[in-house]
Amino acid sequence: MGTSTNNNDSSNDIPCSYIPVPDSLDAAGAMAEPRRQVKGLLVILCGLLVLFLLVAFNGSYRGSNNAHEQASLAAALTSIVDEKSTSSETVPSSSTWSRGVSAGVSEKSNWLFSSNNGEMYPWNNSMLSWQRTAFHFQPEKNWMNDPNGPLYYKGWYHFFYQYNPNAAVWGDIVWGHAISRDLIHWQHLPLAMVADQWYDKNGVWTGSATILPNGKIIMLYTGSTNESVQVQNLAYPADPSDPLLIDWVKYPSNPVLFPPPGIGATDFRDPTTAWLTSEGKWRITIGSKLNKTGIALVYDTLDFKTYEQIEGFLRAVPTTGMWECVDFFPVSKEVENGLNTSVNGAGVKHVMKVSLDDDRHDYYSIGSYDEKNVKFIPDDVDNDVGVGLRYDYGVFYASKTFFDDSKRRRVLWGWIGESDAEYADVAKGWASLQGIPRTVTLDTKTGSNLIQWPVEEVESLRLRSDEFKDLKAKPGSVVPIDVGTATQLDIVAEFEIEKEELEKATSESNVDYYSCESSGGAAHRGALGPFGLLVLADDGLSEYTPVYFYVIKGSDGNLKTSFCSDQSRSSVASDVVKKTFGSLVPVLEGEKFSVRILVDHSIVESFAQGGRTTVTSRVYPTRAIYGAARLFFFNNATAASVTASLKVWQMNSAFIRPYNPDQTN
């Protein structure tokens, strides 16, 4: 497939390309919430008058290229005002229906209503159809959540997932199954396992695959019994010679594990991939809790049918609550290759990851594995399991890794839920997707965090590319990036601040703290931020999603960089959750600010500094869709100009086909 490249080398400012951001961030302001008292009539009338003027103004703008009008439009629409206190930011408990907690699993439902007094946005079929992604994995219809038992077998990648075959909401959970040659193009297969036994009557829940040295596949999974007790079960392929693994057999003597004494009947789930000990036993860990302390129980087995519980816990951390979807694997300190799950010893660190039931985020810790004492010891207790680092600071949960022996890499899958109203999911007929699979390695430069990066196969979807060099954005400006339609993109960008401006700005500014979530998002202007890209924006900038860096100089004199994604202006719809996500990202001496962004309709996956910090967002624009989606470079800092260089690829769609027994070659 041919690729054309357009090089736009702009070493100087682009004439008439800047849309100044107003000096006062309150110039545009957020439209006041309508008052319900009779005495508010005057305000309503004024609002109608303003609306009339804005409509008239917008019409004149579209027919004019006058620079003054462009600046006025920016003043009216590009002020990114914090909406933390408005109804689009939070949903009161009275407006939601908890789906899953009563069954002993984490909250799996989406918001039924917005907190805007239950107001439903008038979604139409065109808007809802646009939300379906083009190159992320999704079932043909209905609900999906946790990734289960991913593996590579006889030339095929297998992906299993929690699936409701009956509706676009959580419930009736079975295992969906799909296969791929490259982790990008998929073919659906028949359901792998259904809820047909007393021990999984209320759900075939999350599990993991282990491939033994002789090639035999072991699948352990949690079943919710007819009495909603969580038990562990064994399954295996009916025909190991079948590379598609279509048929599965459940062990006749299931369950193989029941909740041990002291553990709640609904607090015992999600067995890990097994690893081999030096004594020749296989070892697994299962998530649980004791009061509010999250724990990982440990079991040894020789045959995966009978088990010995090991005294104590692999790790226990107070106040973290129930641990779901525990993952435990080694990473190399010396090479970028992934490691088989059983590897231990010199040159190896271990990663322990948990999904916290209480906040629905995935946390990881890097440390050492003491096999003899069966303990995980974190390198940094401040970044212990469940309290420190996260895989992703946005919408990303219940993740699971597997070792891809064919390419010697560890691959991470993560469930990306919805942030819209559940009635909208029912209307469109599907809910949730999986993130692009990521490779996971230790960051050998810092030694303190992981590197996550989209698998290389996603680059096969790249089509035409556009390259922009040395674009300059003055403080408070927005620069259009002409790539045409911006619905399916792979963006690689670098940003620089002149050393002199950096030193001057930092000498005049001392800020101890900046938080993506609570500091006002991209609206909060500082000497050195925010700056970055506006994705899924419309021409009039009534909708856009900033992905940006924010640099501060702390009282200790050191620069600290936050990497964030702000959804507060991503949609004019009132019934979607709009938050700002992000965290600190290490930027080492001599490094430029760098980001890679995958835009695929309603999902935006962002990887900062080579993948040290990642943020995934779900956004639901109503105007910046189809051919109206655009890309901009912005700099909302107050004291520094920013130079950007970008390469942007249009992305092809992946082939995700329904099951056809004649098309599995």
XYZ file of C-alpha atoms in Angstrom:
665
model
C 0.000 0.000 0.000
C 1.527 3.279 -1.087
C 2.293 6.130 1.293
C 2.631 9.755 0.275
C 4.385 12.306 2.440
C 3.763 16.038 2.467
C 6.561 17.982 4.140
C 5.531 21.358 5.471
C 8.770 22.863 6.741
C 7.907 26.061 8.588
C 10.927 27.493 10.314
C 9.216 30.834 10.778
C 5.854 31.899 12.135
C 3.007 31.056 9.768
C 1.249 34.258 8.683
C -2.368 34.485 9.822
C -2.282 30.974 11.269
C -2.501 31.888 14.925
C -5.766 32.144 16.809
C -4.867 34.050 19.978
C -6.135 32.745 23.273
C -7.608 35.605 25.313
C -5.580 37.061 28.171
C -8.484 36.482 30.515
C -9.593 32.884 30.712
C -12.918 34.133 31.959
C -13.531 36.090 28.771
C -15.677 33.345 27.316
C -16.750 31.722 30.532
C -18.992 28.746 30.889
C -22.659 29.261 30.116
C -24.453 29.559 33.411
C -26.732 26.699 34.338
C -30.375 27.769 33.801
C -32.088 28.828 36.993
C -35.374 27.360 37.951
C -36.824 30.224 39.970
C -39.251 32.633 38.373
C -36.978 35.498 39.285
C -34.396 34.009 36.878
C -36.506 34.973 33.848
C -34.341 37.986 33.091
C -31.230 35.802 32.967
C -32.950 33.388 30.588
C -33.966 36.214 28.263
C -30.409 37.522 28.260
C -29.155 34.036 27.497
C -31.487 33.788 24.513
C -30.226 37.137 23.256
C -26.608 35.985 23.586
C -27.452 32.751 21.806
C -29.011 34.687 18.952
C -25.924 36.862 18.663
C -23.595 33.844 18.748
C -25.547 32.089 15.999
C -25.431 35.177 13.877
C -21.741 35.618 14.605
C -20.947 32.008 13.814
C -22.644 32.320 10.468
C -20.600 35.404 9.609
C -17.407 33.654 10.705
C -17.915 30.718 8.388
C -18.189 33.061 5.485
C -15.190 35.203 6.372
C -11.427 34.892 6.697
C -11.027 38.137 8.573
C -8.280 37.752 11.189
C -10.150 39.900 13.697
C -13.153 37.615 13.476
C -10.924 34.563 13.984
C -9.476 36.121 17.117
C -12.966 36.891 18.402
C -14.067 33.329 17.767
C -11.120 32.073 19.745
C -12.009 34.395 22.594
C -15.530 33.018 22.610
C -14.767 29.338 22.165
C -11.172 28.344 22.984
C -11.098 29.374 26.623
C -10.927 25.996 28.297
C -12.927 26.676 31.433
C -12.851 24.261 34.350
C -16.174 22.483 34.717
C -15.348 20.480 37.803
C -18.313 21.929 39.656
C -20.810 21.467 36.829
C -23.150 18.588 36.251
C -21.186 17.045 33.376
C -18.329 16.217 35.713
C -19.980 13.960 38.279
C -22.989 11.715 38.483
C -24.805 11.454 41.810
C -25.403 7.986 43.167
C -29.145 8.498 42.925
C -28.802 8.747 39.165
C -26.925 5.472 38.666
C -27.767 1.846 38.797
C -24.936 -0.255 40.135
C -24.581 -3.279 37.891
C -22.239 -5.941 39.190
C -21.356 -4.937 42.739
C -24.192 -6.952 44.225
C -22.818 -9.996 42.429
C -19.386 -9.499 43.940
C -17.563 -7.879 41.035
C -16.539 -4.300 40.452
C -18.919 -1.751 38.983
C -19.399 -2.773 35.365
C -22.266 -0.562 34.289
C -22.111 2.791 32.572
C -23.932 5.918 33.656
C -27.675 5.626 33.122
C -28.211 9.358 33.249
C -26.110 12.449 33.462
C -26.302 14.488 36.608
C -27.784 17.323 34.606
C -31.160 16.593 36.207
C -31.415 13.384 34.189
C -31.373 15.270 30.888
C -30.776 13.038 27.885
C -28.904 14.389 24.896
C -30.774 13.852 21.606
C -28.287 11.438 20.049
C -29.053 10.416 16.479
C -27.979 7.344 14.535
C -25.260 9.222 12.680
C -23.583 10.350 15.920
C -23.860 6.928 17.546
C -22.584 5.106 14.460
C -19.505 7.348 14.350
C -18.523 6.253 17.871
C -17.717 2.694 16.766
C -13.974 2.350 16.336
C -12.164 1.343 13.149
C -9.025 -0.444 14.372
C -9.686 -1.352 18.010
C -11.044 -4.768 18.909
C -14.783 -4.949 19.576
C -17.376 -7.701 19.372
C -19.959 -7.401 16.629
C -22.560 -6.273 19.162
C -23.483 -6.214 22.861
C -21.383 -5.825 26.003
C -17.702 -6.662 26.564
C -15.410 -6.166 29.566
C -12.272 -7.900 30.927
C -9.673 -9.492 28.632
C -9.263 -13.190 29.456
C -6.567 -15.796 28.804
C -4.719 -14.201 25.853
C -2.154 -16.503 24.271
C -0.225 -17.368 21.111
C -0.758 -20.912 19.819
C 0.189 -22.635 16.566
C 0.507 -19.398 14.598
C -2.593 -17.684 15.988
C -3.142 -15.040 18.638
C -6.152 -15.978 20.743
C -8.166 -13.403 22.624
C -10.947 -14.314 25.052
C -13.109 -11.721 26.763
C -16.011 -11.231 29.155
C -19.090 -10.982 26.981
C -22.852 -10.621 27.308
C -24.362 -12.233 24.203
C -27.818 -10.884 25.006
C -27.517 -7.135 25.555
C -25.278 -4.046 25.538
C -25.155 -3.993 29.358
C -23.273 -6.110 31.896
C -24.829 -9.492 32.715
C -25.102 -13.114 31.507
C -21.320 -13.221 31.240
C -19.684 -15.862 29.052
C -16.354 -16.041 27.199
C -16.157 -14.536 23.731
C -13.301 -15.699 21.495
C -11.452 -14.240 18.522
C -8.259 -15.067 16.624
C -5.681 -13.040 14.733
C -2.399 -13.458 12.895
C -1.149 -9.998 13.868
C -3.135 -8.620 16.873
C -4.819 -6.097 14.544
C -7.094 -7.974 12.133
C -9.467 -10.363 13.910
C -11.951 -13.094 13.208
C -14.650 -13.925 15.717
C -15.129 -17.559 16.718
C -17.994 -19.288 18.550
C -18.286 -18.653 22.278
C -15.495 -20.488 24.089
C -17.288 -21.138 27.386
C -20.846 -20.518 28.512
C -22.560 -20.569 31.901
C -23.836 -24.131 31.790
C -22.645 -25.669 35.082
C -23.683 -25.075 38.684
C -20.228 -23.703 39.474
C -20.426 -20.959 36.800
C -24.196 -20.595 36.498
C -24.033 -16.899 37.408
C -21.083 -16.111 35.180
C -17.963 -17.452 33.494
C -15.705 -14.778 34.863
C -12.104 -13.732 34.371
C -9.263 -16.199 33.981
C -5.767 -16.765 32.614
C -3.969 -19.195 30.329
C -0.797 -21.123 31.096
C 1.099 -22.955 28.355
C 3.108 -25.846 29.796
C 6.550 -26.838 28.444
C 4.958 -29.703 26.516
C 2.602 -27.253 24.761
C -0.479 -28.203 26.752
C -2.857 -25.316 27.521
C -4.300 -24.845 30.994
C -7.110 -22.323 31.489
C -8.096 -21.336 35.032
C -11.118 -19.090 35.484
C -13.479 -17.830 38.166
C -17.024 -19.091 38.158
C -19.921 -17.540 40.045
C -21.943 -20.483 41.348
C -25.681 -20.913 41.503
C -25.392 -19.403 44.997
C -23.039 -16.573 43.820
C -19.959 -18.047 45.496
C -16.724 -17.327 43.621
C -14.808 -20.532 42.821
C -11.878 -21.393 40.566
C -12.300 -23.801 37.691
C -10.135 -25.647 35.187
C -10.722 -25.909 31.434
C -8.637 -27.102 28.499
C -8.964 -27.463 24.709
C -11.054 -30.364 23.505
C -8.669 -30.839 20.588
C -5.108 -29.602 21.202
C -4.291 -30.220 17.539
C -6.822 -27.564 16.501
C -4.913 -24.277 16.097
C -8.194 -22.362 16.421
C -9.040 -23.897 19.815
C -12.733 -23.708 19.020
C -13.998 -26.282 21.518
C -13.244 -26.258 25.257
C -13.816 -28.836 27.967
C -14.469 -28.058 31.610
C -12.777 -30.345 34.109
C -15.433 -32.816 35.402
C -14.393 -32.325 39.039
C -14.643 -28.528 39.064
C -14.345 -26.400 41.140
C -10.672 -26.912 41.913
C -10.587 -24.098 44.518
C -13.136 -22.650 46.952
C -12.761 -19.470 49.044
C -10.498 -20.361 52.000
C -11.549 -19.745 55.612
C -11.770 -16.055 56.440
C -12.295 -14.983 52.816
C -15.713 -13.750 51.714
C -17.698 -15.827 49.248
C -17.621 -12.937 46.748
C -14.011 -11.895 47.403
C -12.052 -14.631 45.635
C -11.451 -14.206 41.922
C -9.307 -13.894 38.813
C -6.480 -16.505 38.932
C -3.225 -15.510 37.246
C -1.079 -17.256 34.694
C 0.979 -19.864 36.570
C 4.748 -19.711 36.911
C 7.124 -22.597 37.599
C 9.032 -22.649 40.883
C 12.541 -24.023 41.384
C 10.925 -27.031 43.089
C 9.024 -27.929 39.932
C 5.642 -26.774 41.203
C 3.312 -24.384 39.462
C 2.308 -21.281 41.402
C -0.647 -18.933 40.964
C -2.031 -15.956 42.848
C -5.657 -14.898 43.297
C -6.996 -11.497 44.343
C -8.969 -10.947 47.542
C -9.262 -8.703 50.598
C -9.375 -8.778 54.392
C -11.556 -5.897 55.529
C -10.006 -2.987 53.570
C -6.613 -4.606 53.026
C -6.038 -5.849 49.485
C -4.305 -9.230 49.371
C -2.949 -11.749 46.869
C -3.419 -15.361 47.945
C -0.872 -17.913 46.699
C -1.363 -21.551 45.707
C 1.024 -24.263 44.494
C 0.015 -27.203 42.312
C 1.561 -30.044 40.352
C -1.403 -30.905 38.137
C -3.729 -27.862 38.281
C -6.363 -30.091 39.876
C -5.230 -30.154 43.505
C -3.683 -27.169 45.272
C -1.753 -26.255 48.393
C -2.413 -22.824 49.843
C 0.824 -21.086 50.850
C 0.756 -19.383 54.238
C 0.630 -15.607 54.098
C 0.239 -13.434 51.007
C 2.323 -12.550 47.982
C 1.584 -8.956 48.965
C -0.917 -7.180 51.217
C -1.490 -3.422 51.267
C -3.850 -1.738 53.767
C -6.691 0.548 52.623
C -6.546 -0.599 48.980
C -9.691 -2.742 49.163
C -10.519 -5.682 46.929
C -7.842 -6.716 44.432
C -9.144 -7.925 41.082
C -7.345 -9.217 37.996
C -3.951 -9.598 39.691
C -1.046 -9.969 37.254
C 2.519 -10.976 38.140
C 5.395 -11.197 35.673
C 9.140 -10.592 35.226
C 10.815 -7.825 33.208
C 14.438 -7.651 32.154
C 16.821 -5.012 33.503
C 19.175 -5.584 30.581
C 17.270 -6.185 27.325
C 14.040 -4.969 25.767
C 12.716 -8.460 25.101
C 9.870 -9.761 27.190
C 10.362 -12.707 29.519
C 8.516 -15.944 30.074
C 6.393 -15.728 33.216
C 8.567 -18.295 35.043
C 11.866 -16.418 34.632
C 13.556 -15.232 37.834
C 17.056 -14.425 39.051
C 19.796 -11.886 38.334
C 19.007 -9.191 35.803
C 15.266 -9.502 36.465
C 12.697 -7.331 38.182
C 9.114 -8.341 38.857
C 5.935 -6.395 38.260
C 2.854 -6.850 40.394
C -0.321 -5.309 39.063
C -3.778 -5.144 40.616
C -7.122 -3.724 39.526
C -8.696 -1.902 42.451
C -12.381 -2.623 42.910
C -12.801 0.631 44.854
C -11.699 3.054 42.140
C -11.521 0.937 38.955
C -7.908 1.742 38.099
C -4.969 -0.545 37.368
C -1.920 -0.033 39.604
C 1.496 -1.627 39.328
C 4.634 -1.826 41.399
C 8.176 -2.813 40.414
C 10.256 -4.855 42.813
C 11.810 -8.196 43.638
C 10.325 -11.654 44.014
C 11.509 -13.739 46.963
C 10.577 -17.247 45.846
C 11.627 -18.959 49.069
C 9.469 -16.741 51.272
C 6.836 -16.268 48.578
C 6.882 -12.485 48.813
C 6.883 -9.560 46.417
C 9.022 -6.693 47.768
C 8.502 -3.306 46.074
C 11.557 -1.217 45.284
C 9.742 1.888 46.514
C 7.083 1.577 49.222
C 5.658 4.915 48.119
C 4.829 3.154 44.857
C 3.554 -0.021 46.480
C 0.861 -2.176 44.897
C -2.378 -0.225 44.610
C -1.078 3.127 45.862
C 1.487 4.375 43.354
C 1.992 3.985 39.639
C -0.779 3.182 37.194
C -0.670 1.506 33.806
C -2.902 4.229 32.432
C -4.285 7.389 34.017
C -7.489 7.432 32.005
C -10.152 4.846 31.172
C -8.308 1.517 31.420
C -9.124 -1.451 33.650
C -8.940 -5.216 34.310
C -5.814 -5.537 32.181
C -3.898 -8.718 31.535
C -0.525 -9.515 29.971
C 0.794 -12.581 28.191
C 4.200 -13.629 26.923
C 4.299 -13.737 23.124
C 6.910 -16.399 22.495
C 6.824 -15.816 18.722
C 8.270 -12.313 19.100
C 9.807 -12.556 22.565
C 7.679 -9.773 23.980
C 5.180 -9.209 26.781
C 1.864 -7.885 25.492
C -0.707 -5.995 27.564
C -4.455 -5.965 26.953
C -6.802 -3.536 28.740
C -10.558 -3.061 28.866
C -11.693 0.414 27.792
C -15.170 1.067 29.141
C -17.702 3.664 28.112
C -18.153 7.118 29.657
C -21.538 7.856 28.152
C -25.072 7.051 29.280
C -26.148 3.434 29.327
C -29.284 4.209 27.328
C -27.003 5.450 24.524
C -25.129 2.124 24.573
C -28.429 0.277 24.333
C -29.415 2.483 21.408
C -26.189 1.819 19.499
C -26.231 -1.874 20.409
C -22.728 -2.246 21.867
C -20.577 -1.145 24.773
C -16.831 -1.172 25.493
C -13.740 -2.026 23.508
C -10.169 -3.153 24.060
C -7.168 -0.864 23.900
C -4.558 -1.422 21.216
C -2.312 -4.211 22.571
C 0.853 -2.754 24.104
C 4.331 -4.103 24.630
C 5.570 -3.762 28.216
C 9.213 -3.357 29.220
C 11.167 -1.879 32.095
C 12.293 1.708 31.575
C 16.024 1.080 31.892
C 16.746 4.833 31.858
C 14.788 5.546 35.024
C 14.571 2.035 36.471
C 11.428 3.128 38.280
C 8.611 2.710 35.773
C 7.427 0.646 32.835
C 7.407 1.559 29.168
C 4.189 0.821 27.266
C 4.012 1.143 23.495
C 1.503 0.075 20.833
C 2.484 -3.218 19.214
C 4.435 -2.651 16.022
C 1.736 -4.299 13.911
C -0.551 -1.275 14.271
C 1.827 0.603 11.961
C 0.657 -1.632 9.104
C -2.544 0.431 9.112
C -0.734 3.683 8.332
C -1.758 5.317 5.053
C -0.877 8.809 3.803
C 1.347 10.861 6.086
C 1.839 14.594 6.571
C 4.928 16.022 8.224
C 5.215 19.438 9.872
C 8.551 20.773 11.094
C 9.312 23.635 13.452
C 5.809 24.994 13.855
C 5.872 27.863 16.340
C 3.081 28.800 18.704
C 3.347 31.985 20.721
C 1.864 32.184 24.218
C -1.913 31.902 23.996
C -2.298 30.667 20.421
C -3.785 27.851 18.373
C -2.296 26.611 15.088
C -4.364 24.560 12.617
C -2.664 21.340 11.442
C -3.905 20.613 7.946
C -4.220 16.833 7.706
C -7.762 16.742 6.393
C -10.192 14.514 8.252
C -8.848 13.666 11.716
C -11.011 10.765 12.864
C -8.449 7.942 12.436
C -4.893 9.103 13.097
C -1.500 7.989 14.350
C 0.326 11.112 15.559
C 3.972 11.382 16.607
C 4.929 14.814 17.944
C 7.810 16.570 19.696
C 7.717 19.929 21.456
C 10.529 22.264 22.508
C 10.798 25.405 24.601
C 13.781 27.661 23.951
C 16.380 27.326 26.703
C 16.461 31.081 27.316
C 12.674 31.263 27.667
C 12.699 28.205 29.884
C 15.261 29.717 32.237
C 13.516 33.088 32.303
C 10.093 31.602 32.946
C 11.293 29.276 35.683
C 13.220 32.050 37.410
C 10.012 34.032 37.715
C 7.692 31.187 38.648
C 7.652 28.866 41.625
C 4.670 26.526 41.730
C 4.677 23.651 44.151
C 1.841 21.669 42.652
C -0.112 20.981 39.484
C -2.694 18.233 39.094
C -4.280 17.287 35.786
C -7.450 16.289 37.603
C -7.905 19.235 39.961
C -5.954 22.225 38.631
C -8.379 23.343 35.948
C -7.253 21.192 33.054
C -5.980 22.945 29.932
C -7.675 26.151 31.097
C -5.157 26.701 33.876
C -2.437 28.897 32.370
C 1.063 28.914 33.736
C 4.409 30.205 32.581
C 5.253 26.883 30.875
C 1.974 25.273 30.054
C -0.276 23.865 28.940
C 0.863 23.089 25.384
C 0.110 20.196 23.065
C -2.532 19.112 20.563
C -6.284 19.488 20.218
C -7.662 16.262 18.766
C -11.199 15.580 17.539
C -11.845 19.307 17.195
C -14.279 20.990 14.859
C -13.429 24.058 12.774
C -15.232 26.393 15.147
C -13.606 24.806 18.224
C -16.924 24.179 19.894
C -15.640 20.669 20.623
C -12.044 19.520 21.135
C -9.939 17.303 23.385
C -6.585 18.748 24.516
C -3.685 16.314 25.042
C -0.941 18.351 26.638
C 2.132 18.904 28.795
C 2.310 21.258 31.772
C 5.690 22.199 33.266
C 6.236 23.767 36.674
C 9.246 24.675 38.760
C 8.808 23.477 42.306
C 10.136 25.092 45.432
C 13.056 22.642 45.289
C 14.134 24.239 42.019
C 13.423 21.177 39.877
C 11.196 21.100 36.835
C 8.228 18.751 36.964
C 6.156 17.814 33.935
C 2.564 16.641 33.926
C 0.979 14.884 30.960
C -2.791 15.258 30.689
C -5.897 14.726 28.570
C -8.822 17.083 29.112
C -12.356 16.035 28.116
C -14.187 19.082 29.495
C -14.783 20.470 25.966
C -14.813 17.141 24.124
C -18.555 17.218 23.513
C -21.511 19.548 23.824
C -23.572 16.581 25.006
C -24.693 16.887 28.612
C -24.953 13.193 29.467
C -21.352 12.041 29.092
C -18.641 12.050 31.743
C -16.044 14.738 31.017
C -12.963 14.616 33.208
C -9.322 15.570 32.976
C -6.893 12.666 33.302
C -3.131 12.480 33.697
C -0.077 12.362 35.920
C 3.556 13.324 36.213
C 5.874 12.010 33.518
C 9.684 11.813 33.849
C 11.433 13.995 31.250
C 15.168 13.323 31.385
C 18.032 15.676 30.606
C 18.326 16.247 26.862
C 14.883 14.819 26.043
C 12.281 16.769 24.129
C 8.636 16.617 25.174
C 7.266 13.791 23.039
C 3.920 12.099 22.547
C 2.288 9.507 20.354
C -1.487 9.651 20.000
C -3.786 7.072 18.434
C -7.134 8.620 17.517
C -9.843 6.153 16.549
C -13.290 7.736 16.637
C -14.419 7.696 20.293
C -11.100 6.585 21.800
C -7.892 8.589 22.192
C -4.813 6.694 23.447
C -1.809 8.867 24.344
C 1.751 7.775 25.164
C 4.141 10.382 26.601
C 7.950 10.212 26.615
C 8.144 6.944 24.767
C 5.406 5.380 26.882
C 6.450 6.277 30.445
C 3.008 7.727 31.105
C -0.129 6.773 29.195
C -3.641 8.222 29.171
C -6.684 6.716 27.455
C -9.849 8.742 26.977
C -13.334 8.015 25.666
C -14.911 11.046 24.032
C -18.300 11.542 22.379
C -18.309 14.617 20.141
C -21.456 15.597 18.296
C -19.898 18.005 15.786
C -16.225 17.018 15.450
C -17.141 13.764 13.712
C -16.709 12.267 10.247
C -15.252 14.843 7.843
C -15.635 17.655 10.378
C -12.929 16.338 12.752
C -9.760 18.466 12.781
C -6.349 18.681 14.485
C -4.717 21.749 16.103
C -1.456 22.593 17.881
C -1.964 24.886 20.871
C 0.102 26.750 23.431
C -1.795 28.182 26.377
C 1.324 29.080 28.364
C 1.816 32.676 29.440
C 5.586 33.108 29.223
C 7.070 30.810 26.586
C 6.725 30.051 22.901
C 6.645 26.400 21.889
C 8.039 24.766 18.748
C 6.453 21.560 17.493
C 7.357 18.970 14.872
C 4.778 16.364 13.935
C 4.236 13.428 11.642
C 0.625 12.402 11.205
C -0.645 9.293 9.457
C -4.178 8.628 8.333
C -5.097 5.158 9.586
C -6.813 2.374 7.694
C -9.534 0.256 9.274
C -8.795 -3.205 10.627
C -10.666 -6.253 9.349
C -12.712 -7.704 12.206
C -14.814 -10.431 10.655
C -17.688 -12.540 11.908
C -17.197 -16.250 12.293
C -16.942 -18.178 9.049
C -15.417 -21.670 9.176
C -14.257 -21.267 5.569
C -12.203 -18.126 6.311
C -9.781 -19.266 9.006
C -6.555 -19.466 7.060
